[in-house]
CSV table of C-alpha atoms and ligand atoms in Angstrom, one decimal:
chain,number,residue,atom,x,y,z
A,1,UNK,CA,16.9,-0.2,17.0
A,2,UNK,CA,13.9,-0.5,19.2
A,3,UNK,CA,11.7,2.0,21.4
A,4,UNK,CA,10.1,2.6,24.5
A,5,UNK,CA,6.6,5.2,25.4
A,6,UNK,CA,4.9,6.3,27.7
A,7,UNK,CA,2.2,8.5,28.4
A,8,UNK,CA,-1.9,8.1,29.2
A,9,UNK,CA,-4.2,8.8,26.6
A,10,UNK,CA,-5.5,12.5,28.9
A,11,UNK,CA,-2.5,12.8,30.5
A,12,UNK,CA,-0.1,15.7,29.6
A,13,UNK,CA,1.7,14.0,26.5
A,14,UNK,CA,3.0,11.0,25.0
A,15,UNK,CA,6.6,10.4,24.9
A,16,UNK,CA,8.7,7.6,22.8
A,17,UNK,CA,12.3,7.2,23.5
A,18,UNK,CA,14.4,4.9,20.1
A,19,UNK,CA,17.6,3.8,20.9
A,20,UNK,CA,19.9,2.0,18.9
A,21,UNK,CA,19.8,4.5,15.6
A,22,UNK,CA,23.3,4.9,13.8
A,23,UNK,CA,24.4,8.6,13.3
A,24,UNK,CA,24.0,10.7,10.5
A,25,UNK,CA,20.7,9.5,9.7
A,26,UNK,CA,18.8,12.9,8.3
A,27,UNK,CA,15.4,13.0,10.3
A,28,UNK,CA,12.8,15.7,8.9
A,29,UNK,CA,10.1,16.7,11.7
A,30,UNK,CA,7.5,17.3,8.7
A,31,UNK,CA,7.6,13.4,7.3
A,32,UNK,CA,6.9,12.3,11.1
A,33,UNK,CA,3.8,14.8,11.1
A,34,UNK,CA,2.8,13.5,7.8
A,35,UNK,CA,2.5,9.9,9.6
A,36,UNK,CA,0.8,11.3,12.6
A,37,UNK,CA,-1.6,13.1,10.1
A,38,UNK,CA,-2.4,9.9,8.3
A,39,UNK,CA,-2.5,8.1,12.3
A,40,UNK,CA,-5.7,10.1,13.1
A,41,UNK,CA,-7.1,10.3,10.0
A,42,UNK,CA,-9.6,7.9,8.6
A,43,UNK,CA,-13.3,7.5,7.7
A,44,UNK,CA,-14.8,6.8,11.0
A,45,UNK,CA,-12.5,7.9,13.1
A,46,UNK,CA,-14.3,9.7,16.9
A,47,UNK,CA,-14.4,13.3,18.7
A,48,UNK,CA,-10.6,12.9,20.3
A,49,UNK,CA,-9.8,13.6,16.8
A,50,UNK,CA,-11.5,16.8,16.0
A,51,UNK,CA,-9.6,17.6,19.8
A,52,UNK,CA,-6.1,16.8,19.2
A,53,UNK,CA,-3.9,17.9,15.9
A,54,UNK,CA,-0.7,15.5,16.6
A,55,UNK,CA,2.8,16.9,16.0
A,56,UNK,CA,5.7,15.8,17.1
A,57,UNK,CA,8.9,17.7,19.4
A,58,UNK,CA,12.0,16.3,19.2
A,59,UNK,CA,13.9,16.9,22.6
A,60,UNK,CA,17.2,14.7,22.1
A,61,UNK,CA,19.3,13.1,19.5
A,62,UNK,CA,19.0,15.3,16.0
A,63,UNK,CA,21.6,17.8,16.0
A,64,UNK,CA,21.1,20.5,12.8
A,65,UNK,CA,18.8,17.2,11.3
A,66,UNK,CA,21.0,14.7,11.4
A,67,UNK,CA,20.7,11.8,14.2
A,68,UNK,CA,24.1,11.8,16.8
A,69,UNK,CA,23.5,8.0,17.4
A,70,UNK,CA,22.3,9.0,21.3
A,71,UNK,CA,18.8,8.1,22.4
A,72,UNK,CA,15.7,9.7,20.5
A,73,UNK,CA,13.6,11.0,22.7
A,74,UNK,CA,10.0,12.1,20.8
A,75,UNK,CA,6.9,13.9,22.1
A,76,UNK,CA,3.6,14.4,21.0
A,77,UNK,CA,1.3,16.9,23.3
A,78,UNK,CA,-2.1,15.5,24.4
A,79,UNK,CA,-4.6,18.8,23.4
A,80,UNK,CA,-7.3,17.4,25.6
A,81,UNK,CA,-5.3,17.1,28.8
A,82,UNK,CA,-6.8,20.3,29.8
A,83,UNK,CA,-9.8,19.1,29.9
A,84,UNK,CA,-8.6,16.4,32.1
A,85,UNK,CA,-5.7,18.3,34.2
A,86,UNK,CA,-7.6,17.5,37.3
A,87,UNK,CA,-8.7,13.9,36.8
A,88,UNK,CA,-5.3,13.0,35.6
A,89,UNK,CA,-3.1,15.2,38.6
A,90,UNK,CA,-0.1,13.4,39.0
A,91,UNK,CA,-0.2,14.4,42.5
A,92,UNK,CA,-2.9,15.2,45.2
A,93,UNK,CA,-5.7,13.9,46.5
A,94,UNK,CA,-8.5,13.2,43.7
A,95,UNK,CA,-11.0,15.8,43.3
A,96,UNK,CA,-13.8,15.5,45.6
A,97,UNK,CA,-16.4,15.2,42.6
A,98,UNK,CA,-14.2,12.6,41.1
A,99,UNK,CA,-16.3,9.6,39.1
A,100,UNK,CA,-14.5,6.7,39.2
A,101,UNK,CA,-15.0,4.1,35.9
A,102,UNK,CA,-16.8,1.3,37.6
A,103,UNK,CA,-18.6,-0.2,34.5
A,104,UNK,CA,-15.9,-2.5,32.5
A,105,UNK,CA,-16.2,-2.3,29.0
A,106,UNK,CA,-15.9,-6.1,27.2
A,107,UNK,CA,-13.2,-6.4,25.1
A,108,UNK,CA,-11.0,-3.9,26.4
A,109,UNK,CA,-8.3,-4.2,29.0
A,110,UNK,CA,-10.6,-2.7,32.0
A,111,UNK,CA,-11.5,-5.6,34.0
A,112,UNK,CA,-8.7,-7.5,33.7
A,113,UNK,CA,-6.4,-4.7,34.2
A,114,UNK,CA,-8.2,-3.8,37.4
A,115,UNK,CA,-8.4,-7.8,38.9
A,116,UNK,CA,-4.5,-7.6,38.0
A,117,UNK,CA,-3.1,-4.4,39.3
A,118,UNK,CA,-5.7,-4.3,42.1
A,119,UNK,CA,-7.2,-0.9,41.4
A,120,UNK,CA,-11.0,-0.3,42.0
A,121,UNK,CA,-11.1,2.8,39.5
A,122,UNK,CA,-10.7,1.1,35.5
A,123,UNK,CA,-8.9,4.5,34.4
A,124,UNK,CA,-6.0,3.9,36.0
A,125,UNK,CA,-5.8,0.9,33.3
A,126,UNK,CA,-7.8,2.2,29.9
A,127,UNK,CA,-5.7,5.5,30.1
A,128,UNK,CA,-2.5,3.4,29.3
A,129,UNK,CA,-4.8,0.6,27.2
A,130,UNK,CA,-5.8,3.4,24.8
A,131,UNK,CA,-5.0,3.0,21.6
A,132,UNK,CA,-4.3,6.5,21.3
A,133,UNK,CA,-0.4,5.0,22.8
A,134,UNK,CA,-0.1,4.4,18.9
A,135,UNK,CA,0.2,8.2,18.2
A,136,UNK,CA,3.8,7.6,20.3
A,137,UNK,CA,4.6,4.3,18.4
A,138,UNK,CA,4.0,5.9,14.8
A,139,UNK,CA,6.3,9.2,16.1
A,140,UNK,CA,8.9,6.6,16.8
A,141,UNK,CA,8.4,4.8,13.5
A,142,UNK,CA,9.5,7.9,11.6
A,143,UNK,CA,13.2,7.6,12.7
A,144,UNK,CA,13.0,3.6,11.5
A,145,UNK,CA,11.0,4.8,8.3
A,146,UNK,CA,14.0,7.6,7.6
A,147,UNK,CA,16.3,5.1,7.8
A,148,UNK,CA,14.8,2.4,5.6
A,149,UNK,CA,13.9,5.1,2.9
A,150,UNK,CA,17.8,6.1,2.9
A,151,UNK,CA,18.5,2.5,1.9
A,152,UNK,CA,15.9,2.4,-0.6
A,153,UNK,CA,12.7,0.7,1.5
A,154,UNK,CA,9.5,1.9,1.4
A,155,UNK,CA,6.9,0.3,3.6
A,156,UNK,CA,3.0,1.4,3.2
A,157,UNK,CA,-0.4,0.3,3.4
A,158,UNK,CA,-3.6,-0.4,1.8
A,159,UNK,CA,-6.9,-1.2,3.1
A,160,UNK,CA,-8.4,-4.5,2.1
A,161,UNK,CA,-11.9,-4.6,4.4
A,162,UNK,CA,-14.1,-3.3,6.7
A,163,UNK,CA,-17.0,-5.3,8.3
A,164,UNK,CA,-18.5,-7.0,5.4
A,165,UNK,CA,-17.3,-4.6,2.7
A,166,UNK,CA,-14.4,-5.8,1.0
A,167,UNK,CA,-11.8,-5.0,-1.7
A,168,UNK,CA,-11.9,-8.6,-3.8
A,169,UNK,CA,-7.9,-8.6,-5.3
A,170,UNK,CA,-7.3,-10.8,-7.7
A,171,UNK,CA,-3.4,-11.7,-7.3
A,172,UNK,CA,-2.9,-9.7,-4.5
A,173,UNK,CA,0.6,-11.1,-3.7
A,174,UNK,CA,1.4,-10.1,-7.6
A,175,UNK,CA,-0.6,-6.5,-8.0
A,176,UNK,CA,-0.2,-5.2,-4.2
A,177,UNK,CA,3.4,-3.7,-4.1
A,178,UNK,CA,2.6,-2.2,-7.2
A,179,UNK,CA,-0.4,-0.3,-5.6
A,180,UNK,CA,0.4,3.8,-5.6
A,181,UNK,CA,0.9,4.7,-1.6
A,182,UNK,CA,-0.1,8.6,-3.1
A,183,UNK,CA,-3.5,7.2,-4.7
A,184,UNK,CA,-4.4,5.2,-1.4
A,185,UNK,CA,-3.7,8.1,0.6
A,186,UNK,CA,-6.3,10.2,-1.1
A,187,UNK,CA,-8.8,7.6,-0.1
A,188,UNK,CA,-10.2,8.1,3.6
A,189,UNK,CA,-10.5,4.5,3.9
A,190,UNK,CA,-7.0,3.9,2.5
A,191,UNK,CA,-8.4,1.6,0.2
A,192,UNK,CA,-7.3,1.8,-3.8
A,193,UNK,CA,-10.2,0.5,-5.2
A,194,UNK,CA,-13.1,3.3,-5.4
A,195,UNK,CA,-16.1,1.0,-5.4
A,196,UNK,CA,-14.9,-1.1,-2.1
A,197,UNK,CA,-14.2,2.4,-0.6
A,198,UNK,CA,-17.7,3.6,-1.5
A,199,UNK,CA,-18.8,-0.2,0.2
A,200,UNK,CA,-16.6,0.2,3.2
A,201,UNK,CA,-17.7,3.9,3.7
A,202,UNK,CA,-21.7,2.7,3.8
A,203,UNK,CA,-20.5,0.0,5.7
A,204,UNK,CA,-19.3,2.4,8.5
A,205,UNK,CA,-22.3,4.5,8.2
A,206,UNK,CA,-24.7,1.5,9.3
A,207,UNK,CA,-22.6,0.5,11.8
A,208,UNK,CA,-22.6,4.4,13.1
A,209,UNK,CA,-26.4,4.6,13.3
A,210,UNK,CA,-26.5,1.3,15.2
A,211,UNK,CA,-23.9,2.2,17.8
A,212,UNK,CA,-22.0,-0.3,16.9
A,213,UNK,CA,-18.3,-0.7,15.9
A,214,UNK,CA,-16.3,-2.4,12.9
A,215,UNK,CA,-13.1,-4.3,12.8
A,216,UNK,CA,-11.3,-5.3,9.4
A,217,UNK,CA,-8.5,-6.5,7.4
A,218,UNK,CA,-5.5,-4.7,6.0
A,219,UNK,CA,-2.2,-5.1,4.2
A,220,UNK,CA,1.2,-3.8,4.8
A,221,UNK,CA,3.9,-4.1,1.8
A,222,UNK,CA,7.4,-3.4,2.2
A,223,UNK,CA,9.4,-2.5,-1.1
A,224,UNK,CA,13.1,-2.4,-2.0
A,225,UNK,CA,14.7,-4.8,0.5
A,226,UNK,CA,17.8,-6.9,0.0
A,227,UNK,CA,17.6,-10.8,0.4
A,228,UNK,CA,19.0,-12.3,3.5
A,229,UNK,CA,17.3,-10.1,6.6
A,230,UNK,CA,16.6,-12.6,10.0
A,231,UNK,CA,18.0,-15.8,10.1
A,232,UNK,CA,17.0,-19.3,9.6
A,233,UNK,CA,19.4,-20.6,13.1
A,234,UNK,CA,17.9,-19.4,15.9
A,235,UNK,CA,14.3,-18.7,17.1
A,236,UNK,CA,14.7,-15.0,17.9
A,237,UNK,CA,16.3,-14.1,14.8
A,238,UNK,CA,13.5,-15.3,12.5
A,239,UNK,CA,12.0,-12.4,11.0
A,240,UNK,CA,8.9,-13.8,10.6
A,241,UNK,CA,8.8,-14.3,14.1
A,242,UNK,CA,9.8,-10.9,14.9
A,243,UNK,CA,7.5,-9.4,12.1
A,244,UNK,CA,4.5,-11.4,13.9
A,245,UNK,CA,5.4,-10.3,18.0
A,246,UNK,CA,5.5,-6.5,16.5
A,247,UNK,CA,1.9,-6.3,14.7
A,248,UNK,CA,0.3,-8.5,17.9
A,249,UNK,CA,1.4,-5.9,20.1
A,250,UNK,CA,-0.6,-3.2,18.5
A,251,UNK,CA,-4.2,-3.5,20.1
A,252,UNK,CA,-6.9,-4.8,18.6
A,253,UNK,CA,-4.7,-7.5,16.5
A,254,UNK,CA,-6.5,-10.7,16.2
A,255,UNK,CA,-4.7,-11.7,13.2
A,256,UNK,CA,-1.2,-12.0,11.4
A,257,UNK,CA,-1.0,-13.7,7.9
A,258,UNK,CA,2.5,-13.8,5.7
A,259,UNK,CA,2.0,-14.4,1.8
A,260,UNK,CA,-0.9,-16.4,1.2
A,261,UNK,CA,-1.1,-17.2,5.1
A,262,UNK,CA,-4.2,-19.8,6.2
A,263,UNK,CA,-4.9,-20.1,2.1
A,264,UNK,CA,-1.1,-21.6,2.0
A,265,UNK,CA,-2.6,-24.7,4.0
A,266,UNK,CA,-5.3,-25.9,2.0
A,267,UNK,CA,-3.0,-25.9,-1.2
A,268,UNK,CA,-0.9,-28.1,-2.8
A,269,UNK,CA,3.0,-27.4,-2.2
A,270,UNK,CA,3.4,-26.8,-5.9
A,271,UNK,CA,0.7,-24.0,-5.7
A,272,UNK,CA,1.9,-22.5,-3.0
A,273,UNK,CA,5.7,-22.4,-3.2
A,274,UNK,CA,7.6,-19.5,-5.1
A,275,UNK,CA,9.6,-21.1,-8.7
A,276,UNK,CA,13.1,-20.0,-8.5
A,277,UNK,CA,14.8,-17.9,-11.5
A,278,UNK,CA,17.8,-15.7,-12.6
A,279,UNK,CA,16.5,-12.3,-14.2
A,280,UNK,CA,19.2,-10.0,-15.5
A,281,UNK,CA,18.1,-7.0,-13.7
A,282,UNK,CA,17.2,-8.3,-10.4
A,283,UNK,CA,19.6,-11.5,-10.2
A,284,UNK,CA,17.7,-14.3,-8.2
A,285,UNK,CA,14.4,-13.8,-8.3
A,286,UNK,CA,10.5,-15.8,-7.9
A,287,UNK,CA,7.6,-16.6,-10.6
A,288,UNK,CA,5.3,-16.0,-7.7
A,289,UNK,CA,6.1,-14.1,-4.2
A,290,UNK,CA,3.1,-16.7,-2.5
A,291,UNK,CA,5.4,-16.5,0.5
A,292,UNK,CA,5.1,-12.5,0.6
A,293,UNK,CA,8.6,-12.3,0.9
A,294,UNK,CA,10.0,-14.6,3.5
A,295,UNK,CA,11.4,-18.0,3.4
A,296,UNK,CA,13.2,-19.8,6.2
A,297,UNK,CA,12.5,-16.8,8.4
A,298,UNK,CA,14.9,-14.7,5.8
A,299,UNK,CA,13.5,-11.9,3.9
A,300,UNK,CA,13.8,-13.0,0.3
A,301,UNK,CA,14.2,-9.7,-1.6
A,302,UNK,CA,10.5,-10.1,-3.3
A,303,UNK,CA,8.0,-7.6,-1.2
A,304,UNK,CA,6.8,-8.1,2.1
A,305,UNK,CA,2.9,-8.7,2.4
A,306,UNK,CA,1.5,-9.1,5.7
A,307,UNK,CA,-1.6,-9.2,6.2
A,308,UNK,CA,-3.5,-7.9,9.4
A,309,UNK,CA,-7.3,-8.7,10.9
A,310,UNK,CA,-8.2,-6.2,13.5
A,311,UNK,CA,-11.2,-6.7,15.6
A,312,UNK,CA,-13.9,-4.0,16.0
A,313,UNK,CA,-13.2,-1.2,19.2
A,314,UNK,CA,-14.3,-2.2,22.1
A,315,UNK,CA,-16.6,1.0,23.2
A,316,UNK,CA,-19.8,0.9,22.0
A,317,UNK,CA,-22.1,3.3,21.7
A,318,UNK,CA,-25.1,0.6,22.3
A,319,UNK,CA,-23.1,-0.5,24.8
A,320,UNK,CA,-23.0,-4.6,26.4
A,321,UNK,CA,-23.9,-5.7,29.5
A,322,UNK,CA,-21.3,-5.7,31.9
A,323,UNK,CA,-20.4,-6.1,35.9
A,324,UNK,CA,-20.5,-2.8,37.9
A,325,UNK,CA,-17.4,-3.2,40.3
A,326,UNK,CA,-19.1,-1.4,43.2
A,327,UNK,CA,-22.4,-2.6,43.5
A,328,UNK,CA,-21.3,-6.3,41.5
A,329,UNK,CA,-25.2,-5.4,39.7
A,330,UNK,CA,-25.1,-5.9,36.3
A,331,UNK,CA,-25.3,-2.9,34.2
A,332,UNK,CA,-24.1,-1.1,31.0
A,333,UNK,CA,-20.5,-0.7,29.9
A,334,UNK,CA,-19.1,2.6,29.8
A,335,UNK,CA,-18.8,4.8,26.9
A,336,UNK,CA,-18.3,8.3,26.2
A,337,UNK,CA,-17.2,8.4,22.9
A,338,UNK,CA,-15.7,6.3,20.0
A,339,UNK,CA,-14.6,5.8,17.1
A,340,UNK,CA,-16.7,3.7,14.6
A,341,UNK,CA,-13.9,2.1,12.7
A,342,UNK,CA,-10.2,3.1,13.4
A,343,UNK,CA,-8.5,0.1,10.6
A,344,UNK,CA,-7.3,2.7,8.2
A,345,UNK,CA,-5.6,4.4,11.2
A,346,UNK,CA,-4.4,1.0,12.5
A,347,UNK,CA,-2.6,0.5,9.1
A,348,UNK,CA,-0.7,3.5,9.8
A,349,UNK,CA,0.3,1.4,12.9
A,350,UNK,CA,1.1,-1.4,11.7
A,351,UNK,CA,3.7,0.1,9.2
A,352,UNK,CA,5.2,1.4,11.7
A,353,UNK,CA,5.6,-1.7,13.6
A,354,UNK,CA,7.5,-3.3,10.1
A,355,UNK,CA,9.5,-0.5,9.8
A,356,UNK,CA,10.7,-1.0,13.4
A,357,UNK,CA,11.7,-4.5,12.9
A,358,UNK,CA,13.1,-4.4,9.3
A,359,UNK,CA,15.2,-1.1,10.6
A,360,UNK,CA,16.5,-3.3,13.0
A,361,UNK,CA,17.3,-6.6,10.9
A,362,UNK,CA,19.4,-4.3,9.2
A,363,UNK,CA,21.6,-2.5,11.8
A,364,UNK,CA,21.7,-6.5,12.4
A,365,UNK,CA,22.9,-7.6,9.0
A,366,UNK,CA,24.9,-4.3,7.7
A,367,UNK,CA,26.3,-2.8,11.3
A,368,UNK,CA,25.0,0.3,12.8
A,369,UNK,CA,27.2,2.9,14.2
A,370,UNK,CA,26.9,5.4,11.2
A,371,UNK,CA,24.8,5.6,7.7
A,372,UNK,CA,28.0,5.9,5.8
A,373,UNK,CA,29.5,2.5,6.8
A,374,UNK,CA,26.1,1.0,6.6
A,375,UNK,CA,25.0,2.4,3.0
A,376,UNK,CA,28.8,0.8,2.3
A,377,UNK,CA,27.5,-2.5,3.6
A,378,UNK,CA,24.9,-2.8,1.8
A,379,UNK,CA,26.0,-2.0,-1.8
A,380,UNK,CA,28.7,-4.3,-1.4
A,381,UNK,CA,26.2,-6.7,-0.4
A,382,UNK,CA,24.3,-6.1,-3.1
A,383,UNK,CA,27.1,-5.9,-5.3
A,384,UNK,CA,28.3,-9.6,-4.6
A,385,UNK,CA,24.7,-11.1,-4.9
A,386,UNK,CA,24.5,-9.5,-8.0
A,387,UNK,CA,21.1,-8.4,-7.0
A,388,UNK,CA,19.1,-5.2,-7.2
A,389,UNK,CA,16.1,-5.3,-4.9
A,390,UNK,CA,12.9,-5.1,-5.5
B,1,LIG,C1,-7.4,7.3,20.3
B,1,LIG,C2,-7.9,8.1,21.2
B,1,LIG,C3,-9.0,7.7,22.1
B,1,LIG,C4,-9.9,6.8,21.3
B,1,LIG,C5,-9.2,5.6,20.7
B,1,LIG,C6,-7.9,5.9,20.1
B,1,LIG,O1,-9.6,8.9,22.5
B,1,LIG,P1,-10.6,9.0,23.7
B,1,LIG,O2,-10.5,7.8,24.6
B,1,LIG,O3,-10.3,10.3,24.4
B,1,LIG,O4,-11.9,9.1,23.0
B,1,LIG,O5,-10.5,7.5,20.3
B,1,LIG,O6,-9.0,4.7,21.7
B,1,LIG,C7,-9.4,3.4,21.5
B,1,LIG,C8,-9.8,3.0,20.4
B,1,LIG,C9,-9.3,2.6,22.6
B,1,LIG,O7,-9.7,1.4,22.5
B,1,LIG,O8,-9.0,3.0,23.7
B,1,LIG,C10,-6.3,7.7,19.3
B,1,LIG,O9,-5.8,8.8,19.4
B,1,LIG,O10,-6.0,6.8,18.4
């Protein structure tokens, strides 16, 4: 299963095409809005938000709610294109009034975009840069997120910091896949503890009256799935590989952490690796899950815990210095609007992003030209290892 989008952040709409999804998969329109919801939402969040109200259009595909096993194709209207039908024309000359984005802002993809594609206008690069792409990516997510929850997978997401503020766990890799995804929704940080929620909420209003911007750290937890997913053999089917190429394409993703991640390498091996038993629910299962779930690039059937470090957006209200690309004077960076802190949306990201490649370890693994031979698959799967997933 994989997807393609396309779209620019004030053009017209956003569209994401998913291939590779078996038939008879049943997609609901109203679970996919639910995600886009939770995509825009957050303490934090800018004015583009208050604009748009994200749904999605399902043009190809879903026959009377169930997939045919042909392309996807998804759409998701931009509300503020008409505010920007004539900068954004597809076709004729540019208005005569038109300002062209001159001032790079650091940290985003304007200057280098420009040096690279040649342009002297750094729209014609942050339209497509935007992380507002990621309203697209989580639309696609929903058919890989259908499909996981039909075999009994549930991926979500919690929110561990922002700036300085921080939830302190104190077994994360033990307590997290236990965390309530309803409870953490009803946070607008999507964080499940109340007093780092208060912190990280006073964190973003400081940062808000100093025009500045805040990054942080989150975690996304997949439940439910069987032992065996990837492969040890060969580079590209590692999953921890694949798990690791999907979360540094979202932007703004400085940094990827499985299990214990960096803490792994300052312990002893017999502190960090996961004691092997036979428990007569689950079959084999771990004393620990310090390896978040995956061993010899293999999913081990304990949760997933990735861990994610996003850096703070690049447009700042008190903006840097920067390089005007007409007059090659320094000046201020461009900025319009932002949005003070955009991890709890980025979580909603990043899930996505798992769901994508966890969908697709198992059309790997179990087959993928219909849910009824695949659902087959996997119990008898599950059925020889003796195992029922976690
Ligand atoms: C975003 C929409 C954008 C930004 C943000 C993400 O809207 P606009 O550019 O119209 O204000 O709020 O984009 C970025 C963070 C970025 O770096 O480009 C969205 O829908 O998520």
């Amino acid at each position: 299963m994989r997807y393609t989008t396309a779209g620019e952040s004030h053009g017209p709409q956003l569209t994401a095409i998913v291939e590779g999804v078996p038939a008879g998969l049943r997609i609901s329109e109203e679970s996919i809005n639910a995600d886009l919801v939770r995509r825009q939402g957050g303490y934090g969040r800018g004015q583009r938000q208050q604009i748009e109200s994200d749904r999605v259009r399902i043009v190809s595909g879903v026959r009377f709610g169930r997939t045919l096993g042909s392309p996807i194709a998804l759409q998701v209207e931009n509300r503020d294109w008409q505010n920007w039908s004539e900068t954004m024309s597809a076709f004729g000359d540019p208005p005569e009034d038109l300002v062209r984005e001159t001032t790079p802002r650091p940290g985003h993809a304007d200057l280098v975009g420009v040096l690279k594609t040649n342009s002297d206008d750094c729209r014609d690069v942050l339209e497509r840069a935007s992380a507002r792409e990621t309203a697209a990516r989580v639309a696609a997510a929903g058919i890989a997120r259908e499909f996981l929850a039909d075999l009994g997978v549930e991926v979500f997401s919690y929110v561990t910091s922002i700036g300085q503020a921080k939830f302190s766990e104190r077994e994360p890799m033990l307590d997290a896949p236990d965390y309530k995804p309803l409870e953490i929704e009803l946070s607008d940080v999507r964080c499940p503890n109340d007093a780092a929620a208060d912190a990280m909420r006073l964190e973003i209003d400081k940062a808000r009256n100093l025009g500045e911007s805040l990054g942080g750290t989150f975690r996304v937890i997949a439940r439910g799935l069987v032992p065996g997913l990837g492969g040890y053999a060969t580079a590209d089917e590692r999953l921890t590989a694949r798990l690791a190429a999907a979360l540094f394409s979202i932007p703004a993703i400085k940094g990827v952490e499985f299990g214990l991640g960096f803490q792994a390498a300052s312990l002893p091996g017999s502190h960090v690796h996961d004691e092997i038993k036979l428990d007569p629910k689950f079959g084999f299962t771990r004393a620990t899950n310090n390896a978040g779930g995956l061993e010899g690039g293999m999913s081990t059937g304990m949760p997933l815990i990735v861990t994610c470090a996003m850096k703070p957006i690049p447009t700042l209200m008190n903006p840097l210095q920067t390089i005007d690309l007409d007059t090659l004077e320094p000046t201020e960076a461009s900025k319009e609007r932002s949005d003070v802190c955009a991890v709890p949306a980025c979580a909603v990201v990043a899930e996505g992003e798992v769901a994508f490649v966890l969908a697709d370890a198992y059309l790997k693994k179990f087959g993928c030209d219909n849910m009824a031979d695949i659902r087959a698959a996997v119990a008898s799967y599950k059925q020889r290892l003796k195992t029922s997933a976690r």
